[in-house]
Coordinates of C-alpha atoms in Angstrom, one line a residue:
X1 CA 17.4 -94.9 59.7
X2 CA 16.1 -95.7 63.3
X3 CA 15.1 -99.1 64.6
X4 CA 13.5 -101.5 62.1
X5 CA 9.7 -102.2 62.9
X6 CA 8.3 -105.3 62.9
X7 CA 5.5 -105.6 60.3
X8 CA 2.7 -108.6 61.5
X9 CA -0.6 -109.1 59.6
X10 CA -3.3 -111.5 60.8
X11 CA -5.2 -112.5 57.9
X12 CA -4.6 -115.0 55.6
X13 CA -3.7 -114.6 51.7
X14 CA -7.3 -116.4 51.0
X15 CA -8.9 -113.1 52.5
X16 CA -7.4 -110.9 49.8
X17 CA -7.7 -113.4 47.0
X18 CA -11.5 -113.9 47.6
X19 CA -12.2 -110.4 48.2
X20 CA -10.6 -110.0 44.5
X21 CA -12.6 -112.6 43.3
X22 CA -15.6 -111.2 44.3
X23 CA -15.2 -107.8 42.9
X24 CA -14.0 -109.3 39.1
X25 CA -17.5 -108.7 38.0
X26 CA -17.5 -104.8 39.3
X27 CA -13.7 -104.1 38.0
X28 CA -14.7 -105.5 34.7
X29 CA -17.8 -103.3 34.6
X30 CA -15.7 -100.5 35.9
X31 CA -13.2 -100.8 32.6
X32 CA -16.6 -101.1 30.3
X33 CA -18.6 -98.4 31.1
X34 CA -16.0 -95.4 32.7
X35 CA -12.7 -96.2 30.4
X36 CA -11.9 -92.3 30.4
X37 CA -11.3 -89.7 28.0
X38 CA -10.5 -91.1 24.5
X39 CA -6.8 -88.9 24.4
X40 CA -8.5 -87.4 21.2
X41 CA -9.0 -83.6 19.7
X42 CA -12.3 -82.2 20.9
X43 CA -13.2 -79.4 18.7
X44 CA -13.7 -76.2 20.5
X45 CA -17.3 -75.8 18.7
X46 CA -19.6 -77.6 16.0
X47 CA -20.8 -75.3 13.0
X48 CA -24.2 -76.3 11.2
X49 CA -24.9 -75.7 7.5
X50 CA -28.2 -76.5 6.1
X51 CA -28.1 -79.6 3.6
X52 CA -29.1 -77.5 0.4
X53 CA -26.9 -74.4 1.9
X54 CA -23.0 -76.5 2.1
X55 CA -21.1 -75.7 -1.0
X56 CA -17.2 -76.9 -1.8
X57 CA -16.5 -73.3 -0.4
X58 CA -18.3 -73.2 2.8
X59 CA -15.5 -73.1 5.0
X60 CA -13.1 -71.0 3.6
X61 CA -16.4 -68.5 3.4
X62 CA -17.0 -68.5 6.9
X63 CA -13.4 -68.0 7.9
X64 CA -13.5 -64.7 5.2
X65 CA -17.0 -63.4 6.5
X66 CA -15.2 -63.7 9.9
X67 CA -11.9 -61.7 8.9
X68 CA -14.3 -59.5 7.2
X69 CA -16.5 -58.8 10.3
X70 CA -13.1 -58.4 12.2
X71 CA -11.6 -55.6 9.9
X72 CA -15.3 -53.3 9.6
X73 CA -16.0 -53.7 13.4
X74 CA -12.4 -53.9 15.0
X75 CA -9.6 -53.7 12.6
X76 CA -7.0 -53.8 15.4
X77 CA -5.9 -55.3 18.5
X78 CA -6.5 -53.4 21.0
X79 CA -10.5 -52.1 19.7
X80 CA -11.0 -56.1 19.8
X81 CA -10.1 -56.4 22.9
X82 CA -11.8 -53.4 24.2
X83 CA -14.3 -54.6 23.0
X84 CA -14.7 -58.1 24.4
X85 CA -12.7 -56.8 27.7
X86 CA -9.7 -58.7 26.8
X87 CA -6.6 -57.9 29.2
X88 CA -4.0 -55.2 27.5
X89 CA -1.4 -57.6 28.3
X90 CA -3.5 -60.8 26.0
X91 CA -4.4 -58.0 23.3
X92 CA -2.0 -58.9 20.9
X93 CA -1.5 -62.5 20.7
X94 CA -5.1 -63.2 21.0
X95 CA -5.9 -61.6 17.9
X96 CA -3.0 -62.5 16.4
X97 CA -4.3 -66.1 16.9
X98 CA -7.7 -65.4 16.0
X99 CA -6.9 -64.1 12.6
X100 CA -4.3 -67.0 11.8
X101 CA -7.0 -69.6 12.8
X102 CA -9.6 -67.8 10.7
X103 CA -7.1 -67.7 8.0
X104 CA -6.2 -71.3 8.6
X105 CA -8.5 -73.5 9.7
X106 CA -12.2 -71.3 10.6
X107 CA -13.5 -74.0 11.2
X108 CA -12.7 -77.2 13.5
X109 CA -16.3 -79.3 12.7
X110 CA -19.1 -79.1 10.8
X111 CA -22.4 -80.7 11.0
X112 CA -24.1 -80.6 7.5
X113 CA -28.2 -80.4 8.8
X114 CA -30.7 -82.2 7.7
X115 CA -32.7 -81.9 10.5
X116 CA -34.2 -78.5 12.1
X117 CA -31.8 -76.2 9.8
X118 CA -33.1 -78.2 6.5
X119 CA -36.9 -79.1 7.5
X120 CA -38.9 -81.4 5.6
X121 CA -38.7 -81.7 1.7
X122 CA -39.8 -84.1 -0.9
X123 CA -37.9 -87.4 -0.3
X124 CA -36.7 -87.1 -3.8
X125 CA -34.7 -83.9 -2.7
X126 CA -33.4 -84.9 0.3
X127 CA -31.5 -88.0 -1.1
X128 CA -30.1 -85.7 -3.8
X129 CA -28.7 -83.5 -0.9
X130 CA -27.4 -86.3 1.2
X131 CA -26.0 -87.8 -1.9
X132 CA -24.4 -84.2 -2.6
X133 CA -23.0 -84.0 0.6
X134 CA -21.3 -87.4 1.0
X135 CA -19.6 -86.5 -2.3
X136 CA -18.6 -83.3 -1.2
X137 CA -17.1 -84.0 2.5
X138 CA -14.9 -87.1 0.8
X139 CA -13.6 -84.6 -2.4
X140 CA -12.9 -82.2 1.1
X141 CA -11.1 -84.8 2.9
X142 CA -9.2 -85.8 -0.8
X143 CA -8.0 -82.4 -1.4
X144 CA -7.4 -81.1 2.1
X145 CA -10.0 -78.6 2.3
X146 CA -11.7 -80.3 5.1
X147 CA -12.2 -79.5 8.5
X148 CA -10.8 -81.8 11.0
X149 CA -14.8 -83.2 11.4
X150 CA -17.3 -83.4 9.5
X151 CA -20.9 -84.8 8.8
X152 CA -24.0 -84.7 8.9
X153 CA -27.2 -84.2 11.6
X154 CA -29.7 -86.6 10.4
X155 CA -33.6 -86.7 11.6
X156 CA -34.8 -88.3 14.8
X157 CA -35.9 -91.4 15.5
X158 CA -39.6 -90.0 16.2
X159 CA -42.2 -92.2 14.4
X160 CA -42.9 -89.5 12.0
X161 CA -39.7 -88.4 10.3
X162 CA -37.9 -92.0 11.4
X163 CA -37.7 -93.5 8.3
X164 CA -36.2 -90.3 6.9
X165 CA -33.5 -90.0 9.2
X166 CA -32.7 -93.8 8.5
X167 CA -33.1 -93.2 4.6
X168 CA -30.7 -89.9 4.7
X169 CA -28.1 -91.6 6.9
X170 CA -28.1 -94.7 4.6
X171 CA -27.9 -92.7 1.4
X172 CA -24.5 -90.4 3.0
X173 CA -22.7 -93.2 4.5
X174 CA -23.6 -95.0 0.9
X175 CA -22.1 -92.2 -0.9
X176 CA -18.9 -92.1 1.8
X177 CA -18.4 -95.5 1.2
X178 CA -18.7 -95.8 -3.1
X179 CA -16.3 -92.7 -2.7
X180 CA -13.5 -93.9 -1.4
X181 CA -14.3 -94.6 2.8
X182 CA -15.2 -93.4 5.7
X183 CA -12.8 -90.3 6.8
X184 CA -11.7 -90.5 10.3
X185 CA -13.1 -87.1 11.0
X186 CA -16.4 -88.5 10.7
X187 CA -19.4 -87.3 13.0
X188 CA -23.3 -88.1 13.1
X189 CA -25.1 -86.1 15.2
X190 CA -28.8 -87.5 16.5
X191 CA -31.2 -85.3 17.1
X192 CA -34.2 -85.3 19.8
X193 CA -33.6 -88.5 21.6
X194 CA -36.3 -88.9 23.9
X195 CA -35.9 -93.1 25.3
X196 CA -32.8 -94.7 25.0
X197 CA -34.4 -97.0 23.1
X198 CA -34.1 -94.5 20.6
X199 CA -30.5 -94.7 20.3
X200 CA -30.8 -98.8 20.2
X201 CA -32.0 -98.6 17.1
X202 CA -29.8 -95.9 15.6
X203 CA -26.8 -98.5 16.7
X204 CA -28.7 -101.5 15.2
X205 CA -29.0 -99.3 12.2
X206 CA -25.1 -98.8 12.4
X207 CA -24.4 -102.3 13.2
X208 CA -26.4 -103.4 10.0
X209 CA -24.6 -100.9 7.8
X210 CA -21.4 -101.6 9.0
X211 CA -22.0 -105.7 8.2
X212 CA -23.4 -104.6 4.8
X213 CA -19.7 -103.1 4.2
X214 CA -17.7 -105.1 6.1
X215 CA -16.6 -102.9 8.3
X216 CA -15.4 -103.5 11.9
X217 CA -17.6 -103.2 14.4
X218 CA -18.8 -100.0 16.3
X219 CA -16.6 -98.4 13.8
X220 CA -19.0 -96.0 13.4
X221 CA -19.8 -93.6 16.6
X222 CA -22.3 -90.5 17.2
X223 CA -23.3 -88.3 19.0
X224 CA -26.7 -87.7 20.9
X225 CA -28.4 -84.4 21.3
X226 CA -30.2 -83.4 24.5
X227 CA -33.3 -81.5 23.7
X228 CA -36.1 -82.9 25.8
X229 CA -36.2 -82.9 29.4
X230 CA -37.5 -86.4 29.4
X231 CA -34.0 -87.4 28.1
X232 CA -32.5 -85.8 31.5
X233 CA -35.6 -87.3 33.7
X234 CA -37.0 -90.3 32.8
X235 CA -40.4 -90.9 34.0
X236 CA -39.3 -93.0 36.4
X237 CA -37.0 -90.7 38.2
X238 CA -34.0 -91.9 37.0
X239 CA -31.2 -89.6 34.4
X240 CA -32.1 -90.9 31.4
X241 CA -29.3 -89.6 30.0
X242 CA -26.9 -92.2 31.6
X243 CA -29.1 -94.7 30.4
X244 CA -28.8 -93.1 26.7
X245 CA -24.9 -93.6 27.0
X246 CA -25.4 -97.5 27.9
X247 CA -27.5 -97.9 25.0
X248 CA -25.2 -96.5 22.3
X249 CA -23.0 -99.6 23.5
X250 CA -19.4 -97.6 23.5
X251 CA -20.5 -96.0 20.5
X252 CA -21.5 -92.6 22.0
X253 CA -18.7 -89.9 21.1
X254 CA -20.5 -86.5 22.4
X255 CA -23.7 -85.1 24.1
X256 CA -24.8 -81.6 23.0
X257 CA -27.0 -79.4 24.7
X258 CA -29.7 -78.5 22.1
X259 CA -30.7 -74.7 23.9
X260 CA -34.2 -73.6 22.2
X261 CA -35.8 -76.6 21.9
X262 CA -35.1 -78.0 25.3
X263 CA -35.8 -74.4 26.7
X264 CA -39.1 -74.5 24.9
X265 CA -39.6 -77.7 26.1
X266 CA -39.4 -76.8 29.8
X267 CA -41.3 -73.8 29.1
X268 CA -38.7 -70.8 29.4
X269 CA -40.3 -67.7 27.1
X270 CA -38.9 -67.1 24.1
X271 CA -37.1 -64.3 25.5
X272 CA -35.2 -66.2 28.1
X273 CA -33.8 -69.2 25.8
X274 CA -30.4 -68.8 26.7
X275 CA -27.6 -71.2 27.5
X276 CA -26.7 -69.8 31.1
X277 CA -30.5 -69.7 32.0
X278 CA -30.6 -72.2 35.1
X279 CA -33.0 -74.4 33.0
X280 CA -29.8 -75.4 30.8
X281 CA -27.4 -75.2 33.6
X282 CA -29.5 -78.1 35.1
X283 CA -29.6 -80.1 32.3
X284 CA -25.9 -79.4 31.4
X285 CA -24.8 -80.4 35.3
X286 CA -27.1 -84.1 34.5
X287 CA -25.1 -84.3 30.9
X288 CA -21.2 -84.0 32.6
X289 CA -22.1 -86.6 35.7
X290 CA -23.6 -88.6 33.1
X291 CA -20.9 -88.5 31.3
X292 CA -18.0 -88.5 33.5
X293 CA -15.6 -90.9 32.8
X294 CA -17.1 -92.4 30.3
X295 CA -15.5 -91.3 27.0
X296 CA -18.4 -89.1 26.2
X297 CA -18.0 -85.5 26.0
X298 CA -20.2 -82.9 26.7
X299 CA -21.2 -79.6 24.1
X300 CA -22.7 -76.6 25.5
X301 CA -25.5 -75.0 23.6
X302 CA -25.6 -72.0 21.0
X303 CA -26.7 -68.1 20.9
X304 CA -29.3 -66.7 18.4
X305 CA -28.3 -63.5 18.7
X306 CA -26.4 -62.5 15.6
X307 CA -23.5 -60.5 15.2
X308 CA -25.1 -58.2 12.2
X309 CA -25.7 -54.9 11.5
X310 CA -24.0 -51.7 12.5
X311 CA -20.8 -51.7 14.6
X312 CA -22.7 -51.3 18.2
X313 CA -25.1 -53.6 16.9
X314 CA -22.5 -56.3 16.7
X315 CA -20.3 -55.4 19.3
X316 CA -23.4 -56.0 21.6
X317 CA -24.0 -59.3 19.9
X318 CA -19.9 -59.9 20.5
X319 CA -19.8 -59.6 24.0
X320 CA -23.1 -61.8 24.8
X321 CA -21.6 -64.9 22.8
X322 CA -18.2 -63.9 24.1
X323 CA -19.4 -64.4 27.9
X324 CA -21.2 -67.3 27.0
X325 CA -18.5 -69.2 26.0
X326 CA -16.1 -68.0 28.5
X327 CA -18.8 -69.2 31.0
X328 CA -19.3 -72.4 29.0
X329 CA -15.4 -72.7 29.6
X330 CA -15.1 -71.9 33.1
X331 CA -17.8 -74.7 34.1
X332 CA -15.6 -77.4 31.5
X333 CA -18.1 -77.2 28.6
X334 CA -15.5 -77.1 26.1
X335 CA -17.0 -77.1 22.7
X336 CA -20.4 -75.2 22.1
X337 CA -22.5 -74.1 18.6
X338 CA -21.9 -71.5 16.3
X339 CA -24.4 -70.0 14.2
X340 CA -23.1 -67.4 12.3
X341 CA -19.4 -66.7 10.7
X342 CA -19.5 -63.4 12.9
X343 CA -19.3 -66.0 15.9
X344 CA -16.0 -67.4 15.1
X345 CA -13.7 -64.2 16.4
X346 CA -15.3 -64.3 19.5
X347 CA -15.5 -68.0 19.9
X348 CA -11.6 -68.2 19.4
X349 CA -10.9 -65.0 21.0
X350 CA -12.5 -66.3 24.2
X351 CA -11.4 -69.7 24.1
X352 CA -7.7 -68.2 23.4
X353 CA -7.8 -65.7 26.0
X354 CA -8.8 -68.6 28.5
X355 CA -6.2 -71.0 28.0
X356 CA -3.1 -67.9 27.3
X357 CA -4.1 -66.3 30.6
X358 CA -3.7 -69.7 32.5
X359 CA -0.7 -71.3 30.5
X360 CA 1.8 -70.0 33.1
X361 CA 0.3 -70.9 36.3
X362 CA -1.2 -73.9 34.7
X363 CA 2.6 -75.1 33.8
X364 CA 4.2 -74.1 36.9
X365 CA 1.5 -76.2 38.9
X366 CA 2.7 -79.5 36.4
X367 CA 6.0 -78.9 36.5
X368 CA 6.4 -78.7 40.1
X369 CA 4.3 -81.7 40.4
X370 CA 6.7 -84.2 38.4
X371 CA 9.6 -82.4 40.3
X372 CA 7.8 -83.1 43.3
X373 CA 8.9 -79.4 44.4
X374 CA 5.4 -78.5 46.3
X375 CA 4.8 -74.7 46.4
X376 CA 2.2 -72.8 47.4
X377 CA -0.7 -75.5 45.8
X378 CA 0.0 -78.7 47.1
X379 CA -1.1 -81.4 43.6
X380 CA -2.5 -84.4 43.5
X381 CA -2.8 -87.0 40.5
X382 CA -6.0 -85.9 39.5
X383 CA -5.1 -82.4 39.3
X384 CA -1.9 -83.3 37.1
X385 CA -4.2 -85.2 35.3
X386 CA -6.7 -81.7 35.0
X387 CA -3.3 -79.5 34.1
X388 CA -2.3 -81.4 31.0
X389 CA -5.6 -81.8 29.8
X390 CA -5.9 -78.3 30.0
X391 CA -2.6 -77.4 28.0
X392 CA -3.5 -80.3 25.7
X393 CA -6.5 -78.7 24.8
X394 CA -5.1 -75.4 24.1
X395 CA -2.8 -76.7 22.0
X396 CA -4.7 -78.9 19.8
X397 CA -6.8 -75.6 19.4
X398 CA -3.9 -73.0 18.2
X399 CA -4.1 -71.1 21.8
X400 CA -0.9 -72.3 22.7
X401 CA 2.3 -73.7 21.0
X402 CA 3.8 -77.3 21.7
X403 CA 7.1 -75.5 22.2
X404 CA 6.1 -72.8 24.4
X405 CA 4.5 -75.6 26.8
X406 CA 7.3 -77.8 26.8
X407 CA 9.5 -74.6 27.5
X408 CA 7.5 -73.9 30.2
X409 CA 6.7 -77.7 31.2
X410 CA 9.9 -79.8 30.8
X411 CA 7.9 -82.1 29.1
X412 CA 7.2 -83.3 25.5
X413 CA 3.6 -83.7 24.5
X414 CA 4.0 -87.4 24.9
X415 CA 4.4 -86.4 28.7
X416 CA 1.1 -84.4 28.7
X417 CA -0.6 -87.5 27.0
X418 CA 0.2 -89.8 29.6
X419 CA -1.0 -87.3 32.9
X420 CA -4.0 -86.8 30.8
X421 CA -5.1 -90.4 30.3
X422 CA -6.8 -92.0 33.2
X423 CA -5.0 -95.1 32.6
X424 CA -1.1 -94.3 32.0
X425 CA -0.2 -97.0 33.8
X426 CA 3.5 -96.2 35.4
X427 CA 4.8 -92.6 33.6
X428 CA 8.2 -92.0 32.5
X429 CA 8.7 -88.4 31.9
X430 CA 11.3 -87.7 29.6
X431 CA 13.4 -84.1 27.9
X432 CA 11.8 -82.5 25.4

C-alpha cells in the first residue's frame, strides 16, 4: 500500500471539546425545529364535503360518480390516455390503477367543511352537524369504510366567527372522544391564519382539550391554511409563515395553499385565480423553504373548473386539472384539492403516470447507489434520500407495487424507510 504517512495535528483536544460545547445550544435547536420528514403516508390530495352535505356514503359515491365519468367520457384505455396525453406505453396500467383505486379506496382524505364550503348558520345547526359528523367519521373508522384521514375544517380564529370555530372544534373532538377515541387518521385543518398568534391559540385550545381528556400531549396536530399574503409577508418583512410553524409548537402537520382566496387577496381577477399563476407560485416557493425540514408538508391548491357537461366539455376540464397536478408534482407539491368526483381520474391518472414513468430510472439510480456501482449519474446521500422517498410515495399511493420496487431495487421497504429518513443513523441494507 505505499509508504505509511505520518499523521501530526497541532491543536489540542480542549479545542474540539469547546467548540462542541459551544454549539450544544444550536444542535439542540437544530433537532427541535428541522427533525425531518415524519416517514408517514402523505395523501396525494384532500377532498372537502360541506358539513350538512357528508353522508355514511360519501366516499364510496365519489369513487362511483368517478368510474361513472370514466365509462361516459372515456370507457377505455387508450381514449383516456388520448385524452390526458398519457404515453401509449403507460396506457394500460394507468388506468388500470385508476379504476382499482376508484373502486378501492376514491378517496385518500377528507376534510368535512365547516368553514367557506358550509358558511354561517344558526349555532343551533352547526353543533348538530359537528355532532353528526364526529359520529359519522368514528362509525367509518369502526366498520372500515373510512378513508385513511379524515376530519374536519373548522372556522378561523378571526374575531368574528372565533368563538364558532372553537365551539365546532370542541363539539367534534367531544363527539370523537364519547365515541370511542380519537382515530389515528385524524386531521384539522385551520383556515385563514393571518399572525401566528393565531395558531397559539388554536394549540392552547388543543392543549386544554387534550388535559380535559387526559390525553398526551400535542397528541392532537393540524394543519394551517395559507390564504392571506400577510401570512407569507409579515409586516415587518419577515415569512410569516416560518413563524406560523414555531407557533404550532411541533404540532403543525401540513400547509395548504388556499388558491381563490389568497389570489383575491393579492388582487389577481377572477379570471386568473389559478394555481400555476406566479402569484401562487410565490407563495408556494415561501411555503416549501418554510417548511423544509421541518416535518411540515406542503399542499398545493385546487381548480374550479369542473369536469361537467358534455364529453368535450369535460375532457377540456380533464386536461387543465390534469396539467395542474402534474405541474404541482414536478415542483414536489405532492398532495393538492379536489373539488369534484370528476377530479379523481385525473388526479390519480397524473400522479400514476408520474411515478410509473420514473420507477425504472428512479430504481436503477438507488440501486446502484447501495452497490456503489456509479453510472452515468454520479449519487449522493441526499439524492438516495430523494429516490426512495419518491418510490415510497408511489407506493403508499397504489402507483407502484412493493414487489415490483424491490424487484427492481434489491431492497425491502424497510430499506427505502431508512434512505428516506433524514436521521437513519448507520443503514444496513438487507434481501428482500
Amino acid at each position: 500500500m505505499g509508504q505509511q504517512e505520518k499523521v501530526a495535528t497541532s491543536l489540542a483536544g480542549t479545542v474540539s471539546e469547546g467548540i462542541s460545547a459551544s454549539l450544544t445550544a444550536v444542535d439542540a435547536e437544530l433537532a427541535r425545529r428541522y427533525p425531518g420528514d415524519p416517514g408517514t403516508r402523505q395523501p396525494v390530495h384532500t377532498v372537502y364535503v360541506p358539513g350538512d352535505v357528508f353522508e355514511p356514503g360519501t366516499l364510496r359515491s365519489w369513487g362511483d360518480q368517478a368510474l361513472a365519468a370514466l365509462d361516459e367520457h372515456a370507457p377505455d384505455a387508450a381514449s383516456f390516455a388520448a385524452v390526458l396525453g398519457i404515453p401509449e406505453e403507460l396506457a394500460g396500467p394507468v388506468h388500470d390503477r385508476v379504476r382499482a383505486k376508484l373502486e378501492r379506496e376514491p378517496v385518500e382524505d377528507l376534510r368535512i367543511d365547516f368553514e367557506d364550503g358550509y358558511g354561517p348558520r344558526p349555532d343551533a345547526e352547526e353543533d348538530e352537524a359537528a355532532a353528526r359528523a364526529a359520529r359519522l367519521v368514528s362509525e367509518a373508522y369502526a366498520n372500515g369504510t373510512a378513508a385513511p384521514y379524515m376530519g374536519i375544517r373548522m372556522k378561523c380564529m378571526e374575531a368574528g366567527v372565533r368563538d364558532r370555530g372553537i365551539r365546532t372544534t370542541d363539539v367534534f373532538l367531544t363527539g370523537l372522544m364519547e365515541a370511542g377515541g380519537l382515530p389515528d387518521g385524524l386531521v384539522l385543518t385551520l383556515p385563514k391564519v393571518t399572525y401566528p398568534e393565531q395558531v397559539t391559540a388554536f394549540v392552547q385550545l388543543l392543549e386544554a382539550f387534550e388535559k380535559a381528556h387526559g390525553l398526551k400531549a400535542g397528541r392532537i396536530g393540524f394543519e394551517i391554511q395559507i390564504e392571506t399574503s400577510q401570512s407569507i409577508l409579515a409586516a415587518d418583512g419577515t415569512a410569516a409563515v416560518a413563524r406560523m410553524i414555531d407557533a404550532a409548537q411541533g404540532r403543525a402537520t401540513g400547509l395548504h395553499y388556499g388558491t381563490f382566496d389568497y389570489s383575491a387577496c393579492v388582487g389577481v381577477s377572477a379570471a386568473y385565480q389559478a394555481s400555476d399563476h406566479p402569484a401562487a407560485d410565490h407563495a408556494k416557493a415561501v411555503m416549501q423553504v418554510a417548511a423544509a425540514g421541518t416535518g411540515v408538508r406542503v399542499s398545493d391548491g385546487s381548480t374550479n373548473v369542473l369536469p361537467v357537461g358534455p364529453t368535450a366539455q369535460v375532457h377540456e376540464a380533464w386536461r387543465l386539472h390534469h396539467g395542474l397536478t402534474r405541474r404541482a408534482l414536478a415542483r414536489a407539491y405532492y398532495q393538492g384539492w379536489d373539488m369534484h368526483p370528476g377530479h379523481l381520474p385525473t388526479r390519480y391518472a397524473a400522479v400514476y403516470a408520474f411515478y410509473r414513468e420514473g420507477l425504472e430510472p428512479a430504481a436503477a439510480r438507488l440501486a446502484a447507489y447501495v452497490a456503489k456501482a456509479g453510472g452515468d449519474v454520479m449519487d449522493e446521500p441526499a439524492t438516495a434520500k430523494a429516490l426512495s422517498g419518491y418510490l415510497l410515495r408511489g407506493i403508499d399511493c397504489g402507483a407502484l407495487d412493493t414487489a415490483e420496487v424491490a424487484r427492481l431495487t434489491g431492497l425491502t421497504r424497510a430499506d427505502l424507510d431508512a434512505f428516506a429518513s433524514p436521521r437513519r443513523g448507520d443503514l444496513t441494507v438487507t434481501t428482500p
